């Protein structure tokens, strides 16, 4: 398995606008792109960290669109804060097969909420409670 690096960290927030203002006011990080996620039923604000051409990752602020859906459920259950870490790999199918062969608890690969991405989520017990996922991006993603 070839790990390319830390892709992004997700924080769940109740107000994307308020959270984005806090990140910009505190660290000077501004939302560079805002996306709608149908699968998560939310709005995602992407804050680049460092130079994108250098392969730097980003912070994702995830706000539920309403009181229903996956993000709304997670926000109600856990409150605001860090939700997950995403590690980028070059071949997610091979990585998942390797991990399953080692007996690591990881889900099958599925379409990711970000454009041109595929993800596989670890079982929380496999990562000591940290919500961790592998991500593979299309060559243009």
PDB file of C-alpha atoms in Angstrom:
ATOM      1  CA  UNK A   1       0.000   0.000   0.000  1.00  0.00           C
ATOM      2  CA  UNK A   2       1.386   3.369  -0.988  1.00  0.00           C
ATOM      3  CA  UNK A   3       0.245   6.261   1.205  1.00  0.00           C
ATOM      4  CA  UNK A   4       0.466   9.568  -0.618  1.00  0.00           C
ATOM      5  CA  UNK A   5      -0.226  11.728   2.442  1.00  0.00           C
ATOM      6  CA  UNK A   6      -2.836  13.312   4.648  1.00  0.00           C
ATOM      7  CA  UNK A   7      -5.621  14.404   2.303  1.00  0.00           C
ATOM      8  CA  UNK A   8      -7.979  16.264   4.607  1.00  0.00           C
ATOM      9  CA  UNK A   9      -9.466  16.622   8.077  1.00  0.00           C
ATOM     10  CA  UNK A  10     -13.228  17.023   8.495  1.00  0.00           C
ATOM     11  CA  UNK A  11     -14.861  19.165  11.171  1.00  0.00           C
ATOM     12  CA  UNK A  12     -18.624  19.062  11.589  1.00  0.00           C
ATOM     13  CA  UNK A  13     -20.155  22.460  12.320  1.00  0.00           C
ATOM     14  CA  UNK A  14     -23.635  23.843  12.858  1.00  0.00           C
ATOM     15  CA  UNK A  15     -22.894  26.991  10.817  1.00  0.00           C
ATOM     16  CA  UNK A  16     -20.478  26.939   7.892  1.00  0.00           C
ATOM     17  CA  UNK A  17     -20.500  30.731   7.730  1.00  0.00           C
ATOM     18  CA  UNK A  18     -19.615  31.164  11.425  1.00  0.00           C
ATOM     19  CA  UNK A  19     -16.986  28.416  11.378  1.00  0.00           C
ATOM     20  CA  UNK A  20     -15.377  29.739   8.176  1.00  0.00           C
ATOM     21  CA  UNK A  21     -15.194  33.200   9.734  1.00  0.00           C
ATOM     22  CA  UNK A  22     -13.491  31.781  12.822  1.00  0.00           C
ATOM     23  CA  UNK A  23     -10.905  29.845  10.787  1.00  0.00           C
ATOM     24  CA  UNK A  24     -10.173  32.897   8.660  1.00  0.00           C
ATOM     25  CA  UNK A  25     -10.001  35.256  11.632  1.00  0.00           C
ATOM     26  CA  UNK A  26      -7.802  32.925  13.671  1.00  0.00           C
ATOM     27  CA  UNK A  27      -5.455  31.351  11.111  1.00  0.00           C
ATOM     28  CA  UNK A  28      -6.113  33.288   7.918  1.00  0.00           C
ATOM     29  CA  UNK A  29      -7.521  30.189   6.196  1.00  0.00           C
ATOM     30  CA  UNK A  30     -10.390  30.990   3.841  1.00  0.00           C
ATOM     31  CA  UNK A  31     -12.935  28.733   2.168  1.00  0.00           C
ATOM     32  CA  UNK A  32     -11.587  28.185  -1.330  1.00  0.00           C
ATOM     33  CA  UNK A  33     -14.441  26.041  -2.589  1.00  0.00           C
ATOM     34  CA  UNK A  34     -17.933  25.229  -1.374  1.00  0.00           C
ATOM     35  CA  UNK A  35     -19.698  22.027  -2.420  1.00  0.00           C
ATOM     36  CA  UNK A  36     -23.112  20.476  -1.939  1.00  0.00           C
ATOM     37  CA  UNK A  37     -23.028  16.825  -0.856  1.00  0.00           C
ATOM     38  CA  UNK A  38     -26.161  14.871  -1.673  1.00  0.00           C
ATOM     39  CA  UNK A  39     -24.890  11.728   0.055  1.00  0.00           C
ATOM     40  CA  UNK A  40     -24.182  13.589   3.313  1.00  0.00           C
ATOM     41  CA  UNK A  41     -27.089  16.007   2.866  1.00  0.00           C
ATOM     42  CA  UNK A  42     -24.881  18.944   3.670  1.00  0.00           C
ATOM     43  CA  UNK A  43     -22.690  21.785   2.538  1.00  0.00           C
ATOM     44  CA  UNK A  44     -18.906  21.384   2.557  1.00  0.00           C
ATOM     45  CA  UNK A  45     -16.475  24.283   2.801  1.00  0.00           C
ATOM     46  CA  UNK A  46     -12.921  23.411   1.740  1.00  0.00           C
ATOM     47  CA  UNK A  47     -10.081  25.442   3.267  1.00  0.00           C
ATOM     48  CA  UNK A  48      -6.719  24.839   1.546  1.00  0.00           C
ATOM     49  CA  UNK A  49      -3.768  24.502   3.914  1.00  0.00           C
ATOM     50  CA  UNK A  50      -0.474  25.409   2.254  1.00  0.00           C
ATOM     51  CA  UNK A  51       0.289  25.385  -1.446  1.00  0.00           C
ATOM     52  CA  UNK A  52      -2.016  23.091  -3.474  1.00  0.00           C
ATOM     53  CA  UNK A  53       0.696  22.506  -6.078  1.00  0.00           C
ATOM     54  CA  UNK A  54       2.852  21.069  -3.289  1.00  0.00           C
ATOM     55  CA  UNK A  55       0.164  18.491  -2.530  1.00  0.00           C
ATOM     56  CA  UNK A  56      -0.931  20.140   0.714  1.00  0.00           C
ATOM     57  CA  UNK A  57      -4.148  18.924   2.211  1.00  0.00           C
ATOM     58  CA  UNK A  58      -7.181  20.863   3.298  1.00  0.00           C
ATOM     59  CA  UNK A  59      -9.646  21.306   6.120  1.00  0.00           C
ATOM     60  CA  UNK A  60     -13.259  20.476   5.354  1.00  0.00           C
ATOM     61  CA  UNK A  61     -16.040  22.169   7.299  1.00  0.00           C
ATOM     62  CA  UNK A  62     -19.225  20.106   6.997  1.00  0.00           C
ATOM     63  CA  UNK A  63     -22.616  21.620   7.806  1.00  0.00           C
ATOM     64  CA  UNK A  64     -25.897  19.691   7.632  1.00  0.00           C
ATOM     65  CA  UNK A  65     -28.525  21.214   5.307  1.00  0.00           C
ATOM     66  CA  UNK A  66     -31.327  20.545   7.754  1.00  0.00           C
ATOM     67  CA  UNK A  67     -32.333  18.336  10.652  1.00  0.00           C
ATOM     68  CA  UNK A  68     -32.303  15.088   8.636  1.00  0.00           C
ATOM     69  CA  UNK A  69     -29.492  13.116   7.008  1.00  0.00           C
ATOM     70  CA  UNK A  70     -26.085  11.697   7.928  1.00  0.00           C
ATOM     71  CA  UNK A  71     -24.410  14.977   8.922  1.00  0.00           C
ATOM     72  CA  UNK A  72     -27.402  16.109  10.973  1.00  0.00           C
ATOM     73  CA  UNK A  73     -27.382  12.792  12.831  1.00  0.00           C
ATOM     74  CA  UNK A  74     -23.655  12.998  13.553  1.00  0.00           C
ATOM     75  CA  UNK A  75     -23.940  16.622  14.714  1.00  0.00           C
ATOM     76  CA  UNK A  76     -26.828  15.730  17.044  1.00  0.00           C
ATOM     77  CA  UNK A  77     -24.952  12.709  18.419  1.00  0.00           C
ATOM     78  CA  UNK A  78     -21.429  14.135  18.743  1.00  0.00           C
ATOM     79  CA  UNK A  79     -21.750  17.918  18.626  1.00  0.00           C
ATOM     80  CA  UNK A  80     -19.366  20.172  16.736  1.00  0.00           C
ATOM     81  CA  UNK A  81     -15.737  19.202  16.342  1.00  0.00           C
ATOM     82  CA  UNK A  82     -13.368  16.932  14.486  1.00  0.00           C
ATOM     83  CA  UNK A  83     -15.223  14.247  12.582  1.00  0.00           C
ATOM     84  CA  UNK A  84     -12.622  12.303  10.584  1.00  0.00           C
ATOM     85  CA  UNK A  85      -9.186  12.075   8.975  1.00  0.00           C
ATOM     86  CA  UNK A  86      -8.639  11.076   5.351  1.00  0.00           C
ATOM     87  CA  UNK A  87      -5.408   9.441   4.185  1.00  0.00           C
ATOM     88  CA  UNK A  88      -4.791   9.439   0.427  1.00  0.00           C
ATOM     89  CA  UNK A  89      -3.582   6.229  -1.213  1.00  0.00           C
ATOM     90  CA  UNK A  90      -2.581   5.570  -4.814  1.00  0.00           C
ATOM     91  CA  UNK A  91      -4.692   2.391  -5.249  1.00  0.00           C
ATOM     92  CA  UNK A  92      -7.588   2.086  -2.825  1.00  0.00           C
ATOM     93  CA  UNK A  93      -8.716  -1.335  -4.061  1.00  0.00           C
ATOM     94  CA  UNK A  94      -5.270  -2.823  -3.444  1.00  0.00           C
ATOM     95  CA  UNK A  95      -4.979  -1.039  -0.082  1.00  0.00           C
ATOM     96  CA  UNK A  96      -8.337  -2.364   1.147  1.00  0.00           C
ATOM     97  CA  UNK A  97      -7.498  -5.895  -0.024  1.00  0.00           C
ATOM     98  CA  UNK A  98      -4.146  -5.725   1.795  1.00  0.00           C
ATOM     99  CA  UNK A  99      -5.745  -4.451   5.003  1.00  0.00           C
ATOM    100  CA  UNK A 100      -8.536  -7.036   4.934  1.00  0.00           C
ATOM    101  CA  UNK A 101      -5.915  -9.750   4.351  1.00  0.00           C
ATOM    102  CA  UNK A 102      -4.234  -8.541   7.570  1.00  0.00           C
ATOM    103  CA  UNK A 103      -7.556  -8.783   9.417  1.00  0.00           C
ATOM    104  CA  UNK A 104      -8.036  -5.019   9.732  1.00  0.00           C
ATOM    105  CA  UNK A 105     -11.645  -3.879   9.995  1.00  0.00           C
ATOM    106  CA  UNK A 106     -12.331  -1.725   6.947  1.00  0.00           C
ATOM    107  CA  UNK A 107     -15.440  -1.285   4.806  1.00  0.00           C
ATOM    108  CA  UNK A 108     -15.641  -1.890   1.082  1.00  0.00           C
ATOM    109  CA  UNK A 109     -14.746   0.930  -1.298  1.00  0.00           C
ATOM    110  CA  UNK A 110     -17.564   3.332  -2.162  1.00  0.00           C
ATOM    111  CA  UNK A 111     -18.028   6.607  -3.999  1.00  0.00           C
ATOM    112  CA  UNK A 112     -16.794   9.477  -1.830  1.00  0.00           C
ATOM    113  CA  UNK A 113     -18.724  12.663  -1.053  1.00  0.00           C
ATOM    114  CA  UNK A 114     -16.059  14.794  -2.751  1.00  0.00           C
ATOM    115  CA  UNK A 115     -15.949  14.920  -6.562  1.00  0.00           C
ATOM    116  CA  UNK A 116     -13.866  12.224  -8.273  1.00  0.00           C
ATOM    117  CA  UNK A 117     -13.125  10.395  -5.026  1.00  0.00           C
ATOM    118  CA  UNK A 118     -13.531   6.872  -3.676  1.00  0.00           C
ATOM    119  CA  UNK A 119     -13.305   6.076   0.025  1.00  0.00           C
ATOM    120  CA  UNK A 120     -13.103   3.154   2.437  1.00  0.00           C
ATOM    121  CA  UNK A 121     -13.801   3.718   6.119  1.00  0.00           C
ATOM    122  CA  UNK A 122     -12.049   1.905   8.940  1.00  0.00           C
ATOM    123  CA  UNK A 123     -14.092   0.296  11.705  1.00  0.00           C
ATOM    124  CA  UNK A 124     -13.698   2.544  14.788  1.00  0.00           C
ATOM    125  CA  UNK A 125     -12.185  -0.325  16.776  1.00  0.00           C
ATOM    126  CA  UNK A 126      -9.397  -0.732  14.212  1.00  0.00           C
ATOM    127  CA  UNK A 127      -8.201   2.838  14.803  1.00  0.00           C
ATOM    128  CA  UNK A 128      -8.800   3.218  18.559  1.00  0.00           C
ATOM    129  CA  UNK A 129     -11.949   5.279  18.051  1.00  0.00           C
ATOM    130  CA  UNK A 130     -10.549   7.669  15.434  1.00  0.00           C
ATOM    131  CA  UNK A 131     -12.846   8.040  12.422  1.00  0.00           C
ATOM    132  CA  UNK A 132     -10.351   7.317   9.665  1.00  0.00           C
ATOM    133  CA  UNK A 133     -10.819   6.682   5.975  1.00  0.00           C
ATOM    134  CA  UNK A 134      -8.676   5.994   2.960  1.00  0.00           C
ATOM    135  CA  UNK A 135      -9.326   8.127  -0.103  1.00  0.00           C
ATOM    136  CA  UNK A 136      -8.302   7.763  -3.727  1.00  0.00           C
ATOM    137  CA  UNK A 137      -8.723  10.643  -6.120  1.00  0.00           C
ATOM    138  CA  UNK A 138      -9.088  10.433  -9.878  1.00  0.00           C
ATOM    139  CA  UNK A 139      -5.968  11.692 -11.675  1.00  0.00           C
ATOM    140  CA  UNK A 140      -7.704  15.021 -12.354  1.00  0.00           C
ATOM    141  CA  UNK A 141      -9.161  15.210  -8.802  1.00  0.00           C
TER     142      UNK A 141
END
